[in-house]
Short mmCIF file of C-alpha atoms in Angstrom, two decimals:
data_model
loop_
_atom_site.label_atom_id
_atom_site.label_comp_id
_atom_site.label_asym_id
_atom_site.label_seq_id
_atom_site.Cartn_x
_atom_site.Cartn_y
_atom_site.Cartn_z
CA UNK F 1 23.63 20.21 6.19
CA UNK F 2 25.93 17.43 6.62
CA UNK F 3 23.91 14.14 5.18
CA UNK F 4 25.23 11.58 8.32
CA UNK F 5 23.88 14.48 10.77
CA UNK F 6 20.64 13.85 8.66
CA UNK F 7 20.46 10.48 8.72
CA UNK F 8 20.75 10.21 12.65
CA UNK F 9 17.99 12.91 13.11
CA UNK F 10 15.98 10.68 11.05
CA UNK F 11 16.78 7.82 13.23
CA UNK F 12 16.11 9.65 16.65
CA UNK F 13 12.68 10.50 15.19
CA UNK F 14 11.92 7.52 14.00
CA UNK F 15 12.57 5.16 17.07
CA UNK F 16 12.27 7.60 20.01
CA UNK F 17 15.52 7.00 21.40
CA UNK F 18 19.20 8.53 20.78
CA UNK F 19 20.45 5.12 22.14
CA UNK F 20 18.58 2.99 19.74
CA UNK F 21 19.65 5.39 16.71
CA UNK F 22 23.26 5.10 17.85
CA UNK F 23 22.66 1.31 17.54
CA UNK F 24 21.01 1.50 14.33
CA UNK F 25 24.00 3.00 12.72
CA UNK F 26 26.94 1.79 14.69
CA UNK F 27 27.69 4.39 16.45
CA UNK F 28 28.00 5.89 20.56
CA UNK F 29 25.65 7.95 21.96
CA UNK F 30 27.39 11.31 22.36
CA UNK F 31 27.99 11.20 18.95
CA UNK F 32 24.40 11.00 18.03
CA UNK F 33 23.42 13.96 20.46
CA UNK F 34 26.53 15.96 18.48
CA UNK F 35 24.69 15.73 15.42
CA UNK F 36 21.48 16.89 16.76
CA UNK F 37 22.99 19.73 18.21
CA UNK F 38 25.14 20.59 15.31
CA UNK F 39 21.47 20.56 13.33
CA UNK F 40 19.63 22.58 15.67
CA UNK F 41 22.75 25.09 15.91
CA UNK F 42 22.52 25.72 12.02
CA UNK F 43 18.78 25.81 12.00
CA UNK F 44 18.50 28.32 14.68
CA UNK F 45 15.61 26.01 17.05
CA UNK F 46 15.10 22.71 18.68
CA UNK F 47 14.59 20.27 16.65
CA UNK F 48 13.97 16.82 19.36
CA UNK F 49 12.08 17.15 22.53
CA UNK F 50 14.34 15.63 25.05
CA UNK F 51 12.12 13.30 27.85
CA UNK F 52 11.43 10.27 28.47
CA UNK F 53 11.10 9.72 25.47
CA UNK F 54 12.40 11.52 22.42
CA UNK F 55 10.29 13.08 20.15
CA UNK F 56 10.31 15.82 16.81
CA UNK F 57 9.69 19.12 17.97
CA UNK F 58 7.18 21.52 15.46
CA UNK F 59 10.63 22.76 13.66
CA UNK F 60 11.89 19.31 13.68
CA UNK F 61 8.34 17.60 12.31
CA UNK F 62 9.21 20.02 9.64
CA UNK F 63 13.05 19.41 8.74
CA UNK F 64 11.80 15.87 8.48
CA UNK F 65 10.04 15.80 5.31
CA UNK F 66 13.04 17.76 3.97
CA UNK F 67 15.76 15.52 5.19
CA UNK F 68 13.71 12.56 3.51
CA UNK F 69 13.74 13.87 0.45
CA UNK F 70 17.42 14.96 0.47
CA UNK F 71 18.73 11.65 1.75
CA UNK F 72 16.23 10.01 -0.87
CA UNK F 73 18.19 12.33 -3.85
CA UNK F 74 21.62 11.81 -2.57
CA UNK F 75 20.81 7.63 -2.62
CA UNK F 76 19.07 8.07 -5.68
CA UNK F 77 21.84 10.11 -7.57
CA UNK F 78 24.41 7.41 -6.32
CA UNK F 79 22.85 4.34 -7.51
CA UNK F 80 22.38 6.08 -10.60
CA UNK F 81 25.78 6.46 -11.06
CA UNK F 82 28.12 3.83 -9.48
CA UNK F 83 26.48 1.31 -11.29
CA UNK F 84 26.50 -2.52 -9.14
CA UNK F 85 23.32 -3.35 -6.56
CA UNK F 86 20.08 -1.34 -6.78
CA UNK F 87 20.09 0.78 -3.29
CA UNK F 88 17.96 3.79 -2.16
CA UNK F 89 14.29 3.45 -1.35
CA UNK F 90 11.42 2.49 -2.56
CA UNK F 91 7.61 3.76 -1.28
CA UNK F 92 4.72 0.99 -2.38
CA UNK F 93 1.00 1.57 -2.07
CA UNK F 94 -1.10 -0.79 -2.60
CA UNK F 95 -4.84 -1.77 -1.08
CA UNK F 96 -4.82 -4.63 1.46
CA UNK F 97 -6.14 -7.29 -0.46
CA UNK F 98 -3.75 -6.89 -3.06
CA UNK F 99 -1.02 -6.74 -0.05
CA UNK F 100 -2.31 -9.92 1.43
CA UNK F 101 -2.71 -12.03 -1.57
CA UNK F 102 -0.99 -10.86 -4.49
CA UNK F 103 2.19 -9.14 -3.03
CA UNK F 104 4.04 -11.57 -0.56
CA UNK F 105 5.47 -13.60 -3.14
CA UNK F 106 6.75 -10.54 -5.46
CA UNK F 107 7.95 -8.70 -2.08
CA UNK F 108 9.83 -11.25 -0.70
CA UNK F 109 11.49 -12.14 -4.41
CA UNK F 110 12.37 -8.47 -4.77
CA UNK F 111 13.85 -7.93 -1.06
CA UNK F 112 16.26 -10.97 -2.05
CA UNK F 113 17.31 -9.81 -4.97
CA UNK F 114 18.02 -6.40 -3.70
CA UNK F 115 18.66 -6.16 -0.20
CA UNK F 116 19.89 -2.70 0.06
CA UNK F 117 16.32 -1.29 -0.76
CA UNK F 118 14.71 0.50 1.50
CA UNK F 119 11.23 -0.97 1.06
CA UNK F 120 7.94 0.65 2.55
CA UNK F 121 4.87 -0.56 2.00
CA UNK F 122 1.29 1.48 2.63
CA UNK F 123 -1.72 0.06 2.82
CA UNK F 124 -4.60 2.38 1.84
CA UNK F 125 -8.34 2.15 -0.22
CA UNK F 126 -7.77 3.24 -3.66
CA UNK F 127 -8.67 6.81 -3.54
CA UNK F 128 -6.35 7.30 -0.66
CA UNK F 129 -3.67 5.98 -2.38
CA UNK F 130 -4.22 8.00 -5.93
CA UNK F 131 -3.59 10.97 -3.48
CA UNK F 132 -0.68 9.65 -2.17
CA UNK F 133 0.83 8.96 -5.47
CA UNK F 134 0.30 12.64 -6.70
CA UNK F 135 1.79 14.31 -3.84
CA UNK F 136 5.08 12.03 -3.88
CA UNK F 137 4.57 9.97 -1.16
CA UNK F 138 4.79 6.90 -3.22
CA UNK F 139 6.89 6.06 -6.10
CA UNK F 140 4.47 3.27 -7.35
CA UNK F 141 0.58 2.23 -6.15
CA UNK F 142 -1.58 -0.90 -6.84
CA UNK F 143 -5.16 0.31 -7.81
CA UNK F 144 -8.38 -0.57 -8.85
CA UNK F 145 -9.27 0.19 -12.36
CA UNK F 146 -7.28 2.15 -14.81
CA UNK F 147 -7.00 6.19 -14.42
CA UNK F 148 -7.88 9.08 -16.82
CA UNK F 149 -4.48 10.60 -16.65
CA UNK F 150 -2.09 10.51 -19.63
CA UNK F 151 0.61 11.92 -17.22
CA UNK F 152 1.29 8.01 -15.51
CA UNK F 153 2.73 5.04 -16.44
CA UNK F 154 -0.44 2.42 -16.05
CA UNK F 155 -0.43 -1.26 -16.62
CA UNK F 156 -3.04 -4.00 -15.96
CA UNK F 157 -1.12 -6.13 -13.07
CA UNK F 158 -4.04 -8.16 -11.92
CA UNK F 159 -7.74 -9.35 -12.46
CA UNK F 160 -9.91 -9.78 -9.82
CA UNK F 161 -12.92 -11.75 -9.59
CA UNK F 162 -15.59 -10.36 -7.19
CA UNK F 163 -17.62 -12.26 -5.03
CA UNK F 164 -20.34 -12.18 -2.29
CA UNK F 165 -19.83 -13.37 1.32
CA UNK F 166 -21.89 -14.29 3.75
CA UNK F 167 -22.26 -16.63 6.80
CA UNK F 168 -24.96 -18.96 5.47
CA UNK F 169 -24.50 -20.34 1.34
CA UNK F 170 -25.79 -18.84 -1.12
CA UNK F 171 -27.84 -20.93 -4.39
CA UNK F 172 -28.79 -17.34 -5.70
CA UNK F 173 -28.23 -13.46 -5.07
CA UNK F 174 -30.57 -12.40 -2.09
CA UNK F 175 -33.44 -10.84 -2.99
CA UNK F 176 -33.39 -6.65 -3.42
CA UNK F 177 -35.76 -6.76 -0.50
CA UNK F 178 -32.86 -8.55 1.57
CA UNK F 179 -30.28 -6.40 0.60
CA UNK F 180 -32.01 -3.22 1.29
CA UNK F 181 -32.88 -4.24 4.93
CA UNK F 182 -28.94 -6.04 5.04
CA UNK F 183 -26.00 -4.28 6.26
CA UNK F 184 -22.49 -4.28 4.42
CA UNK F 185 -19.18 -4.48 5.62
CA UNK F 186 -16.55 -2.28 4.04
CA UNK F 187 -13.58 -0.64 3.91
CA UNK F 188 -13.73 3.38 4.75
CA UNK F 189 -14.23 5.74 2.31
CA UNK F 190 -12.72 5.82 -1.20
CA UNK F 191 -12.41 1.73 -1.39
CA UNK F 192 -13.20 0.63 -5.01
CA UNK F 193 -15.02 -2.08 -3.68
CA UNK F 194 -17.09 0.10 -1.62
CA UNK F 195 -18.20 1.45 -4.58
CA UNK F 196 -18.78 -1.53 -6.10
CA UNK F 197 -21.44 -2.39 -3.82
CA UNK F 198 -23.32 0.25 -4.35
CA UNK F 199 -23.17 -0.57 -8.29
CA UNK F 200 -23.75 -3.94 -7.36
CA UNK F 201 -27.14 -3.13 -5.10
CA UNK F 202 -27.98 -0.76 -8.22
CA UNK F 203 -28.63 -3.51 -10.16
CA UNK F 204 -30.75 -5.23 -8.66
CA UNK F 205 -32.89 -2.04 -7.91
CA UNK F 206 -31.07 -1.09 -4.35
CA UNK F 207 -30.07 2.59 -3.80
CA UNK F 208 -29.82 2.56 -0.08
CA UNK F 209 -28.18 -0.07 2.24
CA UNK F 210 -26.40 0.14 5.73
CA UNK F 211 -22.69 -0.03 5.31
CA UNK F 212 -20.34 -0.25 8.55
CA UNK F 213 -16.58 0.94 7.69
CA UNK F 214 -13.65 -1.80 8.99
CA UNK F 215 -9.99 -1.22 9.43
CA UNK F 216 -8.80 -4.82 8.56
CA UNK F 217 -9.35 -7.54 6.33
CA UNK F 218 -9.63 -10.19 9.76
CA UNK F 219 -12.55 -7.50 11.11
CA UNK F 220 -14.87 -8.10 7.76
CA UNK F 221 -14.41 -11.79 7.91
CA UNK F 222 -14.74 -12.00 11.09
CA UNK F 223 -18.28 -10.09 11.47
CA UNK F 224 -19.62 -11.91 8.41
CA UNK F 225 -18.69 -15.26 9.70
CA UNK F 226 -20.92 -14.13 13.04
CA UNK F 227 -23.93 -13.27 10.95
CA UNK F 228 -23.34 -8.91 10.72
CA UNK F 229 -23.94 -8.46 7.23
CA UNK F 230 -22.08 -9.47 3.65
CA UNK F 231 -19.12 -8.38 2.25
CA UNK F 232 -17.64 -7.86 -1.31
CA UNK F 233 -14.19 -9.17 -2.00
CA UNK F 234 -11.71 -11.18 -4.28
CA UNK F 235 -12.36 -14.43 -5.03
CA UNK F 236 -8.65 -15.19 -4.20
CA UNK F 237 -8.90 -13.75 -0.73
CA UNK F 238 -12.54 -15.41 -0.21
CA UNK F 239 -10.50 -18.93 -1.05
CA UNK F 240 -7.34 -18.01 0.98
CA UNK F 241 -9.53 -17.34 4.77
CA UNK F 242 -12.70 -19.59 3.80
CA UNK F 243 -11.08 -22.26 6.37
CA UNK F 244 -10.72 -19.79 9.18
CA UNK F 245 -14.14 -18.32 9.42
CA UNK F 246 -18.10 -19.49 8.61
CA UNK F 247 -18.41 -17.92 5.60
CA UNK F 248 -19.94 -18.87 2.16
CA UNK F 249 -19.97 -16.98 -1.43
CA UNK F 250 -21.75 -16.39 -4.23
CA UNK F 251 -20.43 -15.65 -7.64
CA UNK F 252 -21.23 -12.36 -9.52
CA UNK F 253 -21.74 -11.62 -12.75
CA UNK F 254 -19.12 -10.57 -15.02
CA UNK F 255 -20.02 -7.07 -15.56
CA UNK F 256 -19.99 -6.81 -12.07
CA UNK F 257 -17.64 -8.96 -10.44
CA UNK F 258 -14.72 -8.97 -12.33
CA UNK F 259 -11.82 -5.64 -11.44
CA UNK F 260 -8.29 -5.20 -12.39
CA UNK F 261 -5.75 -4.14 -10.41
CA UNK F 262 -3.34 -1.48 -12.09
CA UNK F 263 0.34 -0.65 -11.24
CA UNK F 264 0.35 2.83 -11.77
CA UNK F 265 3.78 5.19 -11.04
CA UNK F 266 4.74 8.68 -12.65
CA UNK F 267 6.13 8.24 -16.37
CA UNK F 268 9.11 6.16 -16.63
CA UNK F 269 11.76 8.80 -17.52
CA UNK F 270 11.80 9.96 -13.78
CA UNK F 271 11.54 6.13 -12.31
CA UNK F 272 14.53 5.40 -9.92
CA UNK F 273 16.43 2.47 -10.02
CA UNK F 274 14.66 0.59 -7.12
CA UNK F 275 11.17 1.68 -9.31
CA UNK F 276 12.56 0.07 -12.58
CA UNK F 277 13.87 -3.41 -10.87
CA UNK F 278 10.65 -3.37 -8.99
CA UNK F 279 8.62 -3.08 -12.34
CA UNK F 280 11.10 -5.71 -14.09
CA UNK F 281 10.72 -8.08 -10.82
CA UNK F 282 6.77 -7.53 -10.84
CA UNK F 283 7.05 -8.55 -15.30
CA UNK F 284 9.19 -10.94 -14.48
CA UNK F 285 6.43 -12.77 -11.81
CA UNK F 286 3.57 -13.04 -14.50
CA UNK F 287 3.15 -16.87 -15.83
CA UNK F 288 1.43 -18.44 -18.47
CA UNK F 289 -1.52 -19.66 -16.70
CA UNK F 290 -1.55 -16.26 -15.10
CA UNK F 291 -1.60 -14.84 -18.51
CA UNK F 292 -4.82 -15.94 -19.33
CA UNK F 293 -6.89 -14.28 -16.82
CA UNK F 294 -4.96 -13.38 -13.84
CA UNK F 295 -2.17 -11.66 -14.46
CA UNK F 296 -1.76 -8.89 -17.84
CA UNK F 297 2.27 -8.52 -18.71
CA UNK F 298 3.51 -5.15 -18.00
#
């Protein structure tokens, strides 16, 4: 398969539209709709739904994931070779607080000093993004806590301190009989600090408590500052929003309230290019105040 033909298959899928995939890679219309049929032609069905607006068929839903990973060797296998800027993509995981706090900074860096990356990011609860990693949907993740697996590269990125929101301050933790009869807020299922709540409610003598599951960071806040329940979070995202909503905190204690973030990828000898400047530009971000609590070197 020729890899251009690819690459404009790609682009129809992706944006709906064989004019705005001509415009995405310079090129007319007809010449876009050659491709496709040259594709479909060697693959024997249709791969695009022609309507209104375009869309993968079940065959071409299916080429997809194999075109992806073609184009991704054939980038890949280049920049390895012809040496000069870092190119071909890069797939990040990571879990939405680390996206909104911790990442901006090292993102924005890295897209400077490589602008020929293909950067995705994912946001995703930790277990979520474990799976992701495994199958090869991402070539690196930001977790929290360290795996049992010898098989990955894992290093301590950040450290987290956890604290308790509400929407009224807080001298003391709540009573256990006010936190059984209290509702959480939470991420869905397979967020680590989901689970921390329920250590955290363990503690105190709490093995049962309402938890509602949000979709965004802005929802949580939101719903504690308007009196729905607490919330568990990081300190540093706590500080960031404090001035946007009614909402207090309470420190934890250390043996509770204190998680580290790993940057976790497969072992280095199969890293890419993109994966290894990545790593270098996330080493390279650490400081010396960092150092002492927030930040571990790679």
């Amino acid at each position: 398969m020729d890899l251009k033909s690819l690459r404009l298959f790609l682009a129809v899928a992706e944006t709906g539209s064989f004019v705005a995939a001509a415009e995405r890679h310079h090129t007319v219309q007809s010449n876009v709709t050659a491709h496709i049929k040259k594709l479909e032609d060697e693959v024997g069905a249709q791969l695009i739904e022609r309507g209104v607006r375009a869309r993968p068929s079940s065959a071409g839903f299916t080429l997809m994931a194999y075109a992806e990973r073609m184009l991704q060797a054939h980038d890949e296998a280049l920049a390895l070779f012809k040496g000069g800027n870092v190119s071909g993509s890069l797939r990040v995981g990571a879990m939405e607080t680390t996206t909104a706090l911790r990442l901006p900074p090292l993102l924005t860096q890295f897209h400077a000093d490589h602008p020929e990356v293909d950067l995705k990011l994912t946001t995703g609860p930790t277990a979520k993004l474990v799976v992701g990693l495994n199958e090869g949907r991402f070539d690196c993740v930001f977790i929290a806590g360290k795996l049992e697996d010898p098989r990955l590269y894992q290093s301590k990125a950040y450290r987290e301190e956890l604290v308790l929101v509400s929407a009224t301050p807080m001298k003391s933790m709540p009573s256990a009989d006010t936190l059984r009869a209290s509702t959480f807020l939470v991420f869905g299922q397979g967020c680590s600090y989901r689970q921390r709540v329920d250590v955290l409610l363990a503690d105190i003598g709490v093995f049962s408590s309402r938890m509602v599951d949000f979709g965004s960071l802005d929802a949580i806040l939101g719903c504690v500052g308007a009196g729905m329940g607490y919330a568990l979070m990081p300190k540093v995202v706590f500080d960031a929003h404090k001035h946007r909503f009614p909402i207090y905190s309470l420190k934890l204690p250390q043996r509770l309230g204190v998680v580290d973030t790993y940057f976790v990828a497969a072992e280095r000898t199969g890293w890419t290019p993109a994966l290894t400047s990545f790593a270098d530009a996330l080493r390279a971000s650490v400081t010396p105040k960092q150092l002492e609590g927030k930040i571990a070197v790679l």
